[in-house]
Amino acid sequence: MKKRDLVKKEYNKKIKQLNFYNKKYFDHNISEISDADFDNIKKEIIKLENDYKFLKSKKSPSNIVGFKPSKNFKKVTHRVPMLSLANAFIKDDLINFEKKILNFLSKNRDFELSYSAEPKIDGISASLIYKNGEFKTGLSRGDGKEGEDITANLATIKDIPKKIKSNDFPEDIDIRGEVFIQNSDFENLKDKFANPRNAASGSLRQKNPDDTKKIPLKFIAYTFGYEKGLKAKNQSDFLKNLDDWGFKTNPLNKIIEGVDNLLINYSKVEKDRIKIDFDIDGIVYKINNLELQKRLGNVANSPRWAIAHKFASNKAISKILNIEIQIGRTGALTPVAKIKPINIGGVIVSNATLHNEDEIDRKDIRIGDIATIERAGDVIPHILSVDKLKRNKESTKFIFPKKCPSCGSKTIKEFNNTTKKEDAVRRCSSEGYDCEKIAIEKLKHFVSKEAFNIEGFGKKIVENFWNLNLIKLPQDIFNLDFKKIENLEGWGKQSMENLKYSINQRKNISLERLIYSLGIRHIGLENAKILSKYFKSFSKFISFSNEANLDDILNIDGIGETQLNSVKNFFGNKVNLKILKELQKILVVKDSINKNKNGILNEKTFMVTGKLNGISRAEVKSLIEENSGSSVSTVTQKLNYLILGEKPTKKKVDKAKELKVTILNQSQFLKMLNITS
């Protein structure tokens, strides 16, 4: 495959991802990923377009705003498009933003620009059309060019004036703003919606306005689209007019000059976010002078005169309300902080992991403390630190349980022979399925995507079926009482048949996925692959239960004493042996077949560091395996080639040079596979 084709494939994949998340966000009111992750996909697409001029798509973020309007509402064309905003994350972004404005206006650097700094509410954009002072039509953003007619639903919001009698109100104008729900009001709705933004979006798009009326929606106005007869020279004048006309505006709006002053205000607002009763995810800076705004105009789908300075999407401050213990499938006891719900990167976070007992002691984390919570990408939110200066007498130390909260078994810290210390993690000493919480987590793992991947059999269903005594062990999944399921609340004949079909489809499985699905501690996907190649068949795996044979596993490359002991413990449990025998009767397990050893990368090991151009790591790994090579995750003497991408990890490069590992760039690697770039 040529480099051009690889680049195009990666580009189309990202466009498809963006379109999927856009549809979920704008059409189904679901935030599948954080704002930061969504912004990163957009950045990657635009970078690819800049690097490779042959890339083009109508669905590119450089061409679209939002998502096409829903079919449930009449479509109406915006008289002036509702544009999106470019984003700033660091000081340099703001400096460059100002520099571009000055260059465009042919002004010197000492020309003072005045900005209207307006906190960016995380809600739903709406455009209100007023003619002769009367509210006539209300539209959603839609795709920026065309919106949904949601007039009847918007009319239920008390903050939206229906008739304005002021003499200076324009003859014809589109007033634009944000529909949102206050966090205090969301408390009564959190069982129905994932977060306040989803609640606002879902409420606005209901077919019956009487249903919308029951939701405590608010509206804050901040700009205008089409206008005829507007008398205002500055954005600040317009905001004052909005107040006079009866619209609510953001009380935190300010007029500021200079990038340094913008940053001071930004830090203050970000610090005070926890005190605000609605979610904000940044500050929008607009050139205050409306005449300059008009001169600057727009570029692509965003204005030149405005930018959104996003808050650090991975941190927020909240209060620890309680600390609870969760038990994983391997028996690990994980303390979880229940915090006052806070928006981090577009996601409402109410739980944060505390990792383990030692972490709580080291950071001196107590119930009632004010804490800094971090969430980065898909990483589970965790507590970075607590503000001890704000600690009061009500703060209480958390005592870690010496008995399992689920089954009452003793909790233990195992001795690690490698570190010669006790493990930081405390575990339930109960084995396998004897502990209820462990059993439920093991069943969740069994049906998960990388294990049996039973479609429609999610975590909530596992818990529900457990509580109804429908499943207790893995084999029960394949012997379900489907007639009983059909009559359960929320189910029916069709949904029951769909689940039955999904389960039957998974009765054929590879040996490596079956081994992984068993949830043996320390046996992940890669170790499951290694064991499947060694055992070759399910029958040999089952019969391999006496200790003499088990010790032979130590001779397998990639399996150490830790993995050996885990496998021994697994086979030493009678319930596990019973599960294996029952599954053998039900499943068709495909034998492990050794891959072709005649590929051009036979017996060669590879590792990637840094970001590759136009090809994902998963694709590289697949190419290596297809050509009989193998991928590793650490730099050791067994590594043959280190492939360097952009911004490689210096430590890995230095280690590779020390061990005299051959270092390749992306082009050299592709050349090995006869792929032309």
XYZ file of C-alpha atoms in Angstrom, residues 28-395:
368
model
C -28.768 12.309 20.196
C -27.696 14.649 23.032
C -24.882 12.266 24.033
C -21.292 13.344 24.831
C -19.339 10.208 23.855
C -15.962 11.884 24.393
C -14.639 14.967 26.172
C -14.398 18.372 24.463
C -10.595 18.080 24.609
C -10.556 14.723 22.804
C -13.049 16.037 20.216
C -10.854 19.118 19.631
C -7.804 16.867 19.176
C -9.518 14.906 16.390
C -10.362 18.189 14.637
C -6.751 19.371 15.014
C -5.403 16.104 13.577
C -7.722 16.334 10.547
C -6.741 19.940 9.818
C -3.021 19.098 10.234
C -3.376 16.237 7.727
C -5.136 18.601 5.294
C -2.317 21.135 5.665
C 0.383 18.482 5.197
C -1.316 16.704 2.275
C -3.139 19.020 -0.105
C -4.870 16.111 -1.906
C -7.022 15.424 1.172
C -10.528 16.896 0.987
C -13.919 16.097 2.510
C -17.262 17.894 2.690
C -17.461 16.641 6.282
C -14.141 18.211 7.308
C -14.239 20.535 10.354
C -12.896 23.249 8.040
C -16.195 23.033 6.112
C -18.863 22.243 8.711
C -20.231 23.584 11.987
C -22.331 21.378 14.266
C -24.478 18.732 12.593
C -27.336 18.607 10.108
C -30.735 19.452 11.642
C -32.955 16.662 12.950
C -35.756 15.350 10.745
C -38.146 15.784 13.688
C -38.272 19.563 13.185
C -38.779 21.903 10.238
C -35.503 23.206 8.789
C -34.975 26.964 8.538
C -31.988 28.722 6.967
C -30.166 31.120 9.284
C -30.186 34.639 7.831
C -26.605 34.991 9.069
C -24.727 31.685 9.612
C -24.055 30.578 13.213
C -20.297 30.068 13.120
C -18.051 28.090 15.429
C -15.060 29.603 17.238
C -11.364 28.879 16.912
C -9.825 27.650 20.191
C -6.934 28.957 22.280
C -5.261 26.828 24.957
C -2.028 28.638 25.864
C -0.661 32.191 25.969
C 1.026 31.820 22.560
C -2.364 31.076 20.970
C -3.685 34.426 22.245
C -0.556 36.282 21.121
C -0.899 34.806 17.626
C -4.639 35.624 17.582
C -3.915 39.273 18.361
C -0.996 39.420 15.923
C -3.193 38.164 13.045
C -5.832 40.799 13.847
C -3.249 43.614 13.868
C -1.723 42.370 10.599
C -5.139 42.168 8.947
C -6.018 45.702 10.099
C -2.504 46.979 9.216
C -2.007 48.255 12.749
C 1.215 48.532 14.768
C 1.784 46.355 17.817
C 1.211 49.333 20.116
C -2.382 49.654 18.845
C -4.600 48.897 21.863
C -7.279 46.298 21.204
C -10.184 46.159 23.620
C -11.806 42.766 24.215
C -15.171 41.713 25.566
C -14.289 38.693 27.744
C -17.373 36.497 28.191
C -17.418 33.145 30.056
C -18.461 30.392 27.633
C -21.539 28.552 28.908
C -21.662 24.827 28.147
C -25.229 24.697 26.845
C -27.233 24.698 23.596
C -26.944 27.585 21.135
C -30.183 29.185 19.967
C -31.119 32.056 17.656
C -34.254 34.113 18.406
C -35.848 36.111 15.582
C -37.641 39.297 16.700
C -39.684 41.473 14.355
C -41.110 44.781 15.583
C -40.327 43.699 19.139
C -42.150 40.360 18.959
C -40.517 36.946 19.316
C -41.449 35.186 16.060
C -39.138 32.210 15.513
C -36.554 30.272 17.497
C -33.886 28.126 15.833
C -31.219 25.674 16.986
C -27.676 25.962 15.601
C -28.107 22.864 13.406
C -25.172 22.752 10.976
C -24.577 26.499 11.268
C -26.294 27.279 7.968
C -29.617 25.594 8.659
C -31.290 25.158 12.049
C -34.303 23.393 13.526
C -37.468 25.379 14.186
C -37.902 24.870 17.946
C -39.971 28.035 18.517
C -42.659 26.362 20.631
C -40.075 24.838 22.997
C -38.047 28.053 23.334
C -41.248 29.976 24.062
C -41.600 28.001 27.326
C -38.391 29.571 28.725
C -39.184 32.460 31.082
C -35.817 34.173 30.413
C -36.807 34.753 26.761
C -38.902 37.952 26.396
C -41.945 37.446 24.163
C -42.618 41.149 23.565
C -40.117 44.021 23.839
C -41.474 47.579 23.946
C -38.202 49.549 24.170
C -37.983 52.351 21.594
C -34.371 51.531 20.737
C -35.028 47.820 20.066
C -34.166 47.023 16.413
C -36.917 46.632 13.846
C -35.630 43.163 12.909
C -32.907 41.179 14.719
C -31.657 37.670 15.550
C -30.718 37.565 19.257
C -28.355 34.682 19.943
C -27.437 32.990 23.168
C -27.199 29.776 25.146
C -29.929 27.599 26.654
C -28.746 25.787 29.783
C -29.735 24.241 33.104
C -28.261 25.398 36.407
C -26.341 22.747 38.347
C -28.639 23.177 41.370
C -31.697 22.495 39.164
C -29.963 19.512 37.534
C -29.880 17.696 40.891
C -33.539 16.752 40.358
C -32.891 15.538 36.789
C -29.623 13.587 37.080
C -31.398 10.217 37.065
C -32.751 10.966 33.571
C -29.790 12.734 31.923
C -26.005 12.285 31.898
C -25.201 15.986 32.475
C -26.826 19.457 32.389
C -25.979 20.034 28.714
C -27.637 16.771 27.648
C -30.666 17.673 29.768
C -30.975 21.064 28.044
C -30.539 19.575 24.582
C -32.988 16.731 25.175
C -35.582 19.099 26.639
C -35.381 21.558 23.728
C -35.921 18.801 21.178
C -39.021 17.230 22.633
C -42.015 17.181 20.318
C -44.416 18.316 23.019
C -43.666 21.855 24.385
C -45.622 20.954 27.546
C -42.844 18.458 28.360
C -40.195 21.127 27.768
C -42.088 23.496 30.068
C -41.496 21.132 33.011
C -37.703 21.526 32.687
C -36.080 24.580 34.406
C -34.323 25.913 31.284
C -32.462 29.246 31.388
C -31.310 31.533 28.558
C -28.366 33.945 28.464
C -27.973 36.245 25.440
C -24.543 37.257 24.126
C -24.592 38.227 20.424
C -26.699 38.874 17.333
C -26.930 37.559 13.788
C -28.990 39.478 11.265
C -29.949 42.979 12.354
C -31.822 45.973 11.000
C -31.790 49.121 13.089
C -29.300 48.128 15.808
C -27.740 51.155 17.520
C -24.520 50.037 19.184
C -20.860 50.840 18.539
C -19.344 48.198 20.814
C -20.091 44.674 22.045
C -20.220 46.113 25.575
C -22.937 48.589 24.432
C -24.905 45.721 22.917
C -24.660 43.666 26.134
C -25.946 46.663 28.122
C -28.815 47.010 25.629
C -29.674 43.335 26.136
C -30.029 43.981 29.883
C -32.249 46.995 29.214
C -34.430 44.963 26.828
C -35.080 42.286 29.463
C -32.578 39.598 28.457
C -30.304 37.900 30.985
C -26.570 38.338 30.312
C -23.541 36.748 31.939
C -22.684 38.605 35.183
C -18.986 37.720 34.685
C -18.611 39.615 31.363
C -15.703 42.110 31.358
C -13.951 44.576 29.046
C -10.181 43.901 29.052
C -7.124 45.211 27.189
C -3.913 43.261 26.650
C -3.153 39.526 26.526
C -1.563 39.533 30.005
C -4.750 40.958 31.517
C -6.828 38.383 29.642
C -4.734 35.666 31.289
C -5.150 37.167 34.781
C -8.939 37.202 34.324
C -8.846 33.677 32.860
C -7.026 32.298 35.936
C -9.438 34.001 38.323
C -12.574 32.741 36.535
C -11.138 29.219 36.227
C -10.365 29.168 39.962
C -13.905 30.347 40.813
C -15.687 27.879 38.488
C -16.757 25.685 41.392
C -18.768 28.592 42.864
C -20.745 29.224 39.643
C -24.144 27.540 39.391
C -23.780 26.716 35.690
C -21.107 24.959 33.654
C -18.568 27.045 31.749
C -15.761 25.552 29.668
C -13.744 28.627 28.795
C -13.849 32.359 28.045
C -14.764 33.868 24.663
C -12.777 36.957 23.664
C -14.423 39.263 21.118
C -13.023 42.470 19.651
C -15.214 45.006 21.450
C -15.505 47.449 18.535
C -18.344 46.292 16.240
C -16.963 48.246 13.281
C -13.650 46.392 13.612
C -15.570 43.105 13.859
C -17.249 43.946 10.559
C -13.894 44.793 8.903
C -12.258 41.598 10.169
C -15.090 39.363 8.920
C -14.798 35.572 8.884
C -12.349 32.901 7.803
C -13.751 29.476 6.762
C -16.405 28.738 9.417
C -15.192 31.002 12.258
C -14.903 34.764 12.816
C -11.479 36.463 12.753
C -12.535 38.740 15.609
C -13.312 36.115 18.285
C -11.662 33.113 19.920
C -12.601 30.670 22.703
C -9.944 30.309 25.415
C -10.681 26.816 26.717
C -10.074 25.939 30.346
C -7.548 23.200 31.098
C -10.005 20.440 30.353
C -8.369 17.876 32.574
C -8.565 19.596 35.984
C -11.261 20.909 38.298
C -11.846 21.597 41.999
C -14.569 19.861 44.005
C -15.467 18.625 47.490
C -15.016 15.004 48.650
C -18.429 13.963 49.952
C -17.513 10.367 50.857
C -15.059 7.539 50.187
C -16.365 4.125 49.130
C -14.696 0.815 48.263
C -15.047 -0.880 44.870
C -13.950 -4.484 44.367
C -12.494 -5.572 41.034
C -12.476 -8.976 39.336
C -9.035 -9.796 40.799
C -10.181 -8.905 44.331
C -8.417 -5.535 44.427
C -10.052 -3.053 46.806
C -10.072 0.372 45.150
C -11.098 3.417 47.190
C -13.301 5.815 45.211
C -13.996 9.405 46.221
C -17.603 10.498 45.787
C -17.272 14.172 44.882
C -19.650 17.053 44.315
C -20.418 16.685 40.544
C -18.184 18.897 38.411
C -17.771 19.407 34.645
C -14.306 18.352 33.456
C -13.783 18.622 29.702
C -17.487 18.414 28.906
C -18.063 15.380 31.121
C -19.823 15.514 34.493
C -17.566 13.758 37.006
C -18.946 12.566 40.347
C -16.371 9.825 41.150
C -12.574 9.944 41.359
C -10.263 7.018 42.046
C -7.919 7.186 45.033
C -5.915 4.210 43.710
C -5.031 2.497 47.001
C -4.572 2.780 50.759
C -1.015 4.130 50.483
C -2.169 6.894 48.119
C -4.752 8.103 50.645
C -2.143 8.158 53.429
C 0.577 9.785 51.297
C -1.677 12.624 50.136
C -3.538 12.782 53.466
C -6.921 12.706 51.708
C -9.955 13.023 53.985
C -13.728 13.048 53.614
C -14.875 16.675 53.443
C -11.653 17.986 51.850
C -11.570 20.382 48.876
C -9.644 18.502 46.165
C -8.123 19.044 42.713
C -9.392 16.348 40.338
C -7.666 15.458 37.074
C -9.169 13.716 34.062
C -6.994 13.178 30.975
C -8.478 11.506 27.903
C -9.875 8.101 28.768
C -7.995 7.930 32.070
C -10.281 7.493 35.098
C -10.541 10.799 37.027
C -8.242 10.848 40.056
C -7.414 13.219 42.913
C -4.165 15.120 42.482
C -4.149 16.851 45.856
C -6.267 18.347 48.621
C -6.213 21.922 49.899
C -5.276 21.485 53.563
C -5.724 25.223 54.211
C -9.444 24.803 53.494
C -9.796 21.721 55.715
C -12.324 22.118 58.521
C -13.218 20.168 61.673
C -15.769 18.084 59.769
C -13.043 16.456 57.624
